Amino acid sequence: MLRARCAVYTDAGYLLAAAATRRAGTSLRSAIEVDHRRVIDTLEEQATSTSGLPLLRVHWYDAARHGIPDQAQETIGLLPRVKVRLGRTGHDGEQKGVDLRLGLDLVAHARAAAVDAMFLVSGDDDLTEAVEEAQAHGVQVTVLAVPNRDGRPHGISRHLQAAADGLELLSADALDDAVAVRSAAVPSPEPTTSAPRPPVPSPALFARSAAAKTAERTHVLPNADDQPVDRTALVCSSSSGSGTTLGSDPGIDPEHDASIDRVVRRVLDTWLSGSTADRRAELAASRPSIPRDVDKALLLDLSDVLGIYDLSDAVRYELRARFWTAVDASAPD
């Protein structure tokens, strides 16, 4: 008879982005330095302590260019009782196959009765069905969440939390000991005045007519005076490859206004901190598309600050517009 055991299934993207938000105030992974051994020890200790069962292994899910592990991922894979499972990172930075691998493993291991208790380190709603399928085979699934600075679970889907057998917060002290803020990633002081912001056009001007679509493809959108204005550079994101259009309500809540500026400044400062000249060249080459990791950080960070899971089109538009405004304002003379 097989001995009862537990296992941890770790979405590295969630864990490290949430840890970066907790420590550095932005979800960009480049903002932090991580002692992966200590992080994994924390996961093991919490899983065995909560379940009262010995650990089978920690599964570590991440993405890599062409599925080839980088140095950090190779080092993680050499740790005892750790299995690294990699998806791919496309040329545009998009992760492919990570959630699929994680979900398939949850279901396959439950069907094979490989473990009796699963601990999922993720907040992704897309894993809800895999969790329910694993439970149908008699396995308990507990979500391990990164605590935010207020001590609440960071970035956990309500559907996932409802489906799981329970939710536990990872040890804040242990995470803080294992994750350090890169000195170069500390945001610069917030300016007392903001750079001039481009006006947000009326939603009526974004009717999906053939003329409007043609204007978008040529990076020109009409303004309120029916004069062509180059606006696509302000709103186009690498996550979609196309311009963002406004919804029915383009207004921005005044309470959200300052939050958008803070998120933009923090993400831009952190992203540029590694190698300013190279980073600026990369931005210039990608414009009007925002690099995917930056766009994802902007959206995640603002969602976290506002406590809104799905940002409106108007807010996304304004967020990306202000990003490019901040880029231009921070350019060296």
CSV table of N, CA, C and O in Angstrom, one decimal, residues 143-212:
chain,number,residue,atom,x,y,z
A,143,VAL,N,-5.2,26.0,-1.7
A,143,VAL,CA,-4.4,27.0,-2.4
A,143,VAL,C,-3.5,27.7,-1.4
A,143,VAL,O,-3.9,28.0,-0.3
A,144,LEU,N,-2.2,27.8,-1.8
A,144,LEU,CA,-1.3,28.6,-1.0
A,144,LEU,C,-1.1,29.9,-1.6
A,144,LEU,O,-0.6,30.0,-2.8
A,145,ALA,N,-1.4,31.0,-0.9
A,145,ALA,CA,-1.4,32.3,-1.5
A,145,ALA,C,-0.3,33.2,-0.9
A,145,ALA,O,0.0,33.0,0.3
A,146,VAL,N,0.3,34.0,-1.7
A,146,VAL,CA,1.2,35.0,-1.2
A,146,VAL,C,0.4,36.1,-0.5
A,146,VAL,O,-0.5,36.7,-1.1
A,147,PRO,N,0.8,36.5,0.7
A,147,PRO,CA,0.1,37.6,1.4
A,147,PRO,C,0.5,38.9,0.8
A,147,PRO,O,1.7,39.1,0.6
A,148,ASN,N,-0.4,39.9,0.7
A,148,ASN,CA,0.0,41.2,0.3
A,148,ASN,C,0.5,42.0,1.5
A,148,ASN,O,0.5,41.4,2.6
A,149,ARG,N,0.7,43.3,1.4
A,149,ARG,CA,1.3,44.0,2.5
A,149,ARG,C,0.2,44.2,3.6
A,149,ARG,O,0.6,44.5,4.7
A,150,ASP,N,-1.0,44.0,3.3
A,150,ASP,CA,-2.1,44.1,4.3
A,150,ASP,C,-2.4,42.8,4.9
A,150,ASP,O,-3.4,42.7,5.7
A,151,GLY,N,-1.7,41.7,4.5
A,151,GLY,CA,-1.9,40.4,5.1
A,151,GLY,C,-3.1,39.6,4.5
A,151,GLY,O,-3.5,38.6,5.0
A,152,ARG,N,-3.5,40.1,3.3
A,152,ARG,CA,-4.6,39.4,2.6
A,152,ARG,C,-4.0,38.6,1.4
A,152,ARG,O,-3.0,39.0,0.9
A,153,PRO,N,-4.7,37.6,0.9
A,153,PRO,CA,-4.2,36.8,-0.2
A,153,PRO,C,-4.1,37.7,-1.5
A,153,PRO,O,-5.0,38.4,-1.8
A,154,HIS,N,-3.0,37.6,-2.2
A,154,HIS,CA,-2.7,38.4,-3.3
A,154,HIS,C,-3.2,37.7,-4.6
A,154,HIS,O,-2.7,36.5,-4.9
A,155,GLY,N,-4.0,38.3,-5.4
A,155,GLY,CA,-4.3,37.8,-6.7
A,155,GLY,C,-4.9,36.5,-6.9
A,155,GLY,O,-4.6,35.7,-7.8
A,156,ILE,N,-5.8,36.1,-6.0
A,156,ILE,CA,-6.5,34.8,-6.0
A,156,ILE,C,-7.9,34.9,-6.6
A,156,ILE,O,-8.7,35.7,-6.1
A,157,SER,N,-8.2,34.2,-7.7
A,157,SER,CA,-9.5,34.3,-8.3
A,157,SER,C,-10.5,33.8,-7.3
A,157,SER,O,-10.3,32.8,-6.6
A,158,ARG,N,-11.7,34.4,-7.3
A,158,ARG,CA,-12.8,34.0,-6.4
A,158,ARG,C,-13.3,32.6,-6.8
A,158,ARG,O,-13.6,31.8,-5.9
A,159,HIS,N,-13.3,32.3,-8.0
A,159,HIS,CA,-13.8,31.0,-8.5
A,159,HIS,C,-12.8,29.9,-8.0
A,159,HIS,O,-13.2,28.9,-7.5
A,160,LEU,N,-11.5,30.2,-8.1
A,160,LEU,CA,-10.5,29.2,-7.7
A,160,LEU,C,-10.6,29.0,-6.2
A,160,LEU,O,-10.6,27.9,-5.7
A,161,GLN,N,-10.7,30.1,-5.4
A,161,GLN,CA,-10.8,30.0,-4.0
A,161,GLN,C,-12.1,29.2,-3.6
A,161,GLN,O,-12.0,28.4,-2.6
A,162,ALA,N,-13.2,29.5,-4.2
A,162,ALA,CA,-14.4,28.8,-3.9
A,162,ALA,C,-14.3,27.3,-4.2
A,162,ALA,O,-14.9,26.5,-3.5
A,163,ALA,N,-13.6,26.9,-5.3
A,163,ALA,CA,-13.5,25.5,-5.6
A,163,ALA,C,-12.5,24.8,-4.7
A,163,ALA,O,-12.7,23.6,-4.5
A,164,ALA,N,-11.5,25.4,-4.2
A,164,ALA,CA,-10.5,24.7,-3.4
A,164,ALA,C,-11.0,24.3,-2.1
A,164,ALA,O,-12.0,24.8,-1.6
A,165,ASP,N,-10.3,23.3,-1.5
A,165,ASP,CA,-10.8,22.8,-0.1
A,165,ASP,C,-10.4,23.8,1.0
A,165,ASP,O,-10.8,23.7,2.1
A,166,GLY,N,-9.5,24.7,0.6
A,166,GLY,CA,-9.1,25.7,1.6
A,166,GLY,C,-8.0,26.6,1.1
A,166,GLY,O,-7.5,26.4,0.0
A,167,LEU,N,-7.8,27.7,1.8
A,167,LEU,CA,-6.8,28.7,1.4
A,167,LEU,C,-5.9,29.0,2.6
A,167,LEU,O,-6.4,29.3,3.6
A,168,GLU,N,-4.6,28.9,2.4
A,168,GLU,CA,-3.6,29.2,3.4
A,168,GLU,C,-2.7,30.3,2.9
A,168,GLU,O,-2.3,30.3,1.7
A,169,LEU,N,-2.3,31.2,3.7
A,169,LEU,CA,-1.3,32.2,3.4
A,169,LEU,C,0.1,31.7,3.6
A,169,LEU,O,0.3,31.1,4.7
A,170,LEU,N,1.0,31.9,2.7
A,170,LEU,CA,2.4,31.5,2.9
A,170,LEU,C,3.0,32.4,4.0
A,170,LEU,O,2.5,33.5,4.2
A,171,SER,N,4.0,31.9,4.6
A,171,SER,CA,4.6,32.7,5.7
A,171,SER,C,5.2,34.0,5.2
A,171,SER,O,6.1,33.9,4.3
A,172,ALA,N,4.7,35.1,5.6
A,172,ALA,CA,5.2,36.4,5.2
A,172,ALA,C,6.6,36.6,5.6
A,172,ALA,O,7.5,37.1,4.8
A,173,ASP,N,7.0,36.2,6.8
A,173,ASP,CA,8.4,36.4,7.2
A,173,ASP,C,9.3,35.5,6.4
A,173,ASP,O,10.4,36.0,6.0
A,174,ALA,N,8.9,34.3,6.1
A,174,ALA,CA,9.8,33.4,5.3
A,174,ALA,C,10.0,33.9,3.9
A,174,ALA,O,11.1,33.9,3.4
A,175,LEU,N,8.9,34.4,3.3
A,175,LEU,CA,9.0,35.0,2.0
A,175,LEU,C,9.9,36.2,2.0
A,175,LEU,O,10.8,36.4,1.1
A,176,ASP,N,9.7,37.1,3.0
A,176,ASP,CA,10.5,38.3,3.0
A,176,ASP,C,12.0,38.0,3.2
A,176,ASP,O,12.9,38.7,2.7
A,177,ASP,N,12.3,36.9,3.9
A,177,ASP,CA,13.7,36.5,4.1
A,177,ASP,C,14.3,36.0,2.8
A,177,ASP,O,15.5,36.1,2.6
A,178,ALA,N,13.5,35.4,2.0
A,178,ALA,CA,14.0,34.8,0.7
A,178,ALA,C,13.9,35.7,-0.5
A,178,ALA,O,14.5,35.4,-1.5
A,179,VAL,N,13.3,36.8,-0.4
A,179,VAL,CA,13.1,37.7,-1.5
A,179,VAL,C,13.6,39.1,-1.1
A,179,VAL,O,13.1,39.7,-0.2
A,180,ALA,N,14.5,39.6,-1.9
A,180,ALA,CA,15.1,41.0,-1.6
A,180,ALA,C,14.8,41.9,-2.8
A,180,ALA,O,14.8,41.4,-4.0
A,181,VAL,N,14.7,43.2,-2.5
A,181,VAL,CA,14.5,44.2,-3.6
A,181,VAL,C,15.8,44.5,-4.2
A,181,VAL,O,16.8,44.7,-3.5
A,182,ARG,N,15.9,44.5,-5.5
A,182,ARG,CA,17.1,44.9,-6.2
A,182,ARG,C,17.3,46.4,-5.9
A,182,ARG,O,16.4,47.2,-6.1
A,183,SER,N,18.5,46.8,-5.5
A,183,SER,CA,18.7,48.2,-5.2
A,183,SER,C,18.4,49.1,-6.3
A,183,SER,O,17.9,50.2,-6.1
A,184,ALA,N,18.7,48.7,-7.5
A,184,ALA,CA,18.5,49.6,-8.7
A,184,ALA,C,17.0,49.7,-9.0
A,184,ALA,O,16.6,50.5,-9.8
A,185,ALA,N,16.2,48.8,-8.4
A,185,ALA,CA,14.7,48.7,-8.8
A,185,ALA,C,13.9,49.6,-7.8
A,185,ALA,O,12.7,49.6,-8.0
A,186,VAL,N,14.5,50.2,-6.9
A,186,VAL,CA,13.7,51.1,-6.0
A,186,VAL,C,13.2,52.3,-6.8
A,186,VAL,O,14.0,53.0,-7.4
A,187,PRO,N,11.9,52.5,-6.8
A,187,PRO,CA,11.3,53.6,-7.6
A,187,PRO,C,11.9,55.0,-7.2
A,187,PRO,O,12.2,55.2,-6.0
A,188,SER,N,12.0,55.8,-8.2
A,188,SER,CA,12.4,57.2,-7.9
A,188,SER,C,11.3,57.9,-7.2
A,188,SER,O,10.1,57.6,-7.3
A,189,PRO,N,11.6,59.0,-6.5
A,189,PRO,CA,10.6,59.8,-5.8
A,189,PRO,C,9.5,60.3,-6.8
A,189,PRO,O,9.9,60.6,-7.9
A,190,GLU,N,8.3,60.3,-6.4
A,190,GLU,CA,7.2,60.7,-7.2
A,190,GLU,C,7.3,62.2,-7.4
A,190,GLU,O,7.5,63.0,-6.5
A,191,PRO,N,7.2,62.7,-8.7
A,191,PRO,CA,7.3,64.1,-8.9
A,191,PRO,C,6.1,64.9,-8.4
A,191,PRO,O,5.0,64.3,-8.2
A,192,THR,N,6.3,66.1,-8.1
A,192,THR,CA,5.2,66.9,-7.5
A,192,THR,C,4.1,67.3,-8.6
A,192,THR,O,3.0,67.5,-8.3
A,193,THR,N,4.6,67.3,-9.8
A,193,THR,CA,3.7,67.6,-10.9
A,193,THR,C,3.8,66.5,-12.0
A,193,THR,O,4.8,65.9,-12.2
A,194,SER,N,2.6,66.2,-12.6
A,194,SER,CA,2.6,65.2,-13.6
A,194,SER,C,2.9,65.7,-15.0
A,194,SER,O,2.6,66.9,-15.2
A,195,ALA,N,3.4,64.9,-15.8
A,195,ALA,CA,3.6,65.3,-17.2
A,195,ALA,C,2.3,65.5,-17.9
A,195,ALA,O,1.3,64.9,-17.5
A,196,PRO,N,2.2,66.4,-18.9
A,196,PRO,CA,0.9,66.6,-19.6
A,196,PRO,C,0.3,65.3,-20.1
A,196,PRO,O,1.1,64.5,-20.6
A,197,ARG,N,-0.9,65.2,-20.0
A,197,ARG,CA,-1.6,63.9,-20.4
A,197,ARG,C,-2.4,64.2,-21.7
A,197,ARG,O,-3.1,65.2,-21.8
A,198,PRO,N,-2.3,63.2,-22.6
A,198,PRO,CA,-3.1,63.4,-23.8
A,198,PRO,C,-4.6,63.2,-23.5
A,198,PRO,O,-5.0,62.4,-22.6
A,199,PRO,N,-5.5,64.0,-24.1
A,199,PRO,CA,-6.9,63.8,-23.8
A,199,PRO,C,-7.5,62.5,-24.3
A,199,PRO,O,-6.9,61.9,-25.2
A,200,VAL,N,-8.5,62.0,-23.6
A,200,VAL,CA,-9.1,60.7,-23.9
A,200,VAL,C,-10.3,61.1,-24.8
A,200,VAL,O,-11.2,61.8,-24.4
A,201,PRO,N,-10.3,60.6,-26.1
A,201,PRO,CA,-11.3,60.9,-27.0
A,201,PRO,C,-12.7,60.4,-26.6
A,201,PRO,O,-12.8,59.5,-25.8
A,202,SER,N,-13.7,61.0,-27.1
A,202,SER,CA,-15.1,60.5,-26.9
A,202,SER,C,-15.2,59.1,-27.5
A,202,SER,O,-14.7,58.8,-28.5
A,203,PRO,N,-16.0,58.2,-26.8
A,203,PRO,CA,-16.2,56.8,-27.3
A,203,PRO,C,-16.9,56.8,-28.7
A,203,PRO,O,-16.8,55.9,-29.4
A,204,ALA,N,-17.7,57.9,-28.9
A,204,ALA,CA,-18.4,57.9,-30.2
A,204,ALA,C,-17.4,57.9,-31.4
A,204,ALA,O,-17.8,57.5,-32.5
A,205,LEU,N,-16.2,58.4,-31.1
A,205,LEU,CA,-15.2,58.5,-32.2
A,205,LEU,C,-14.6,57.1,-32.5
A,205,LEU,O,-13.8,57.0,-33.4
A,206,PHE,N,-14.9,56.1,-31.7
A,206,PHE,CA,-14.3,54.8,-31.9
A,206,PHE,C,-15.3,53.8,-32.4
A,206,PHE,O,-15.2,52.6,-32.2
A,207,ALA,N,-16.3,54.3,-33.1
A,207,ALA,CA,-17.2,53.4,-33.8
A,207,ALA,C,-16.5,52.5,-34.8
A,207,ALA,O,-15.5,53.0,-35.4
A,208,ARG,N,-16.9,51.3,-34.9
A,208,ARG,CA,-16.1,50.3,-35.6
A,208,ARG,C,-16.5,50.4,-37.1
A,208,ARG,O,-16.9,49.5,-37.8
A,209,SER,N,-16.4,51.6,-37.7
A,209,SER,CA,-16.6,51.8,-39.1
A,209,SER,C,-15.4,51.4,-39.9
A,209,SER,O,-14.3,51.3,-39.4
A,210,ALA,N,-15.5,51.2,-41.2
A,210,ALA,CA,-14.4,50.9,-42.0
A,210,ALA,C,-13.3,52.0,-42.0
A,210,ALA,O,-12.1,51.8,-42.0
A,211,ALA,N,-13.8,53.3,-41.9
A,211,ALA,CA,-12.9,54.4,-41.9
A,211,ALA,C,-12.1,54.4,-40.6
A,211,ALA,O,-10.9,54.6,-40.6
A,212,ALA,N,-12.7,54.1,-39.5
A,212,ALA,CA,-12.0,54.0,-38.2
A,212,ALA,C,-11.0,52.9,-38.2
A,212,ALA,O,-9.9,53.1,-37.7
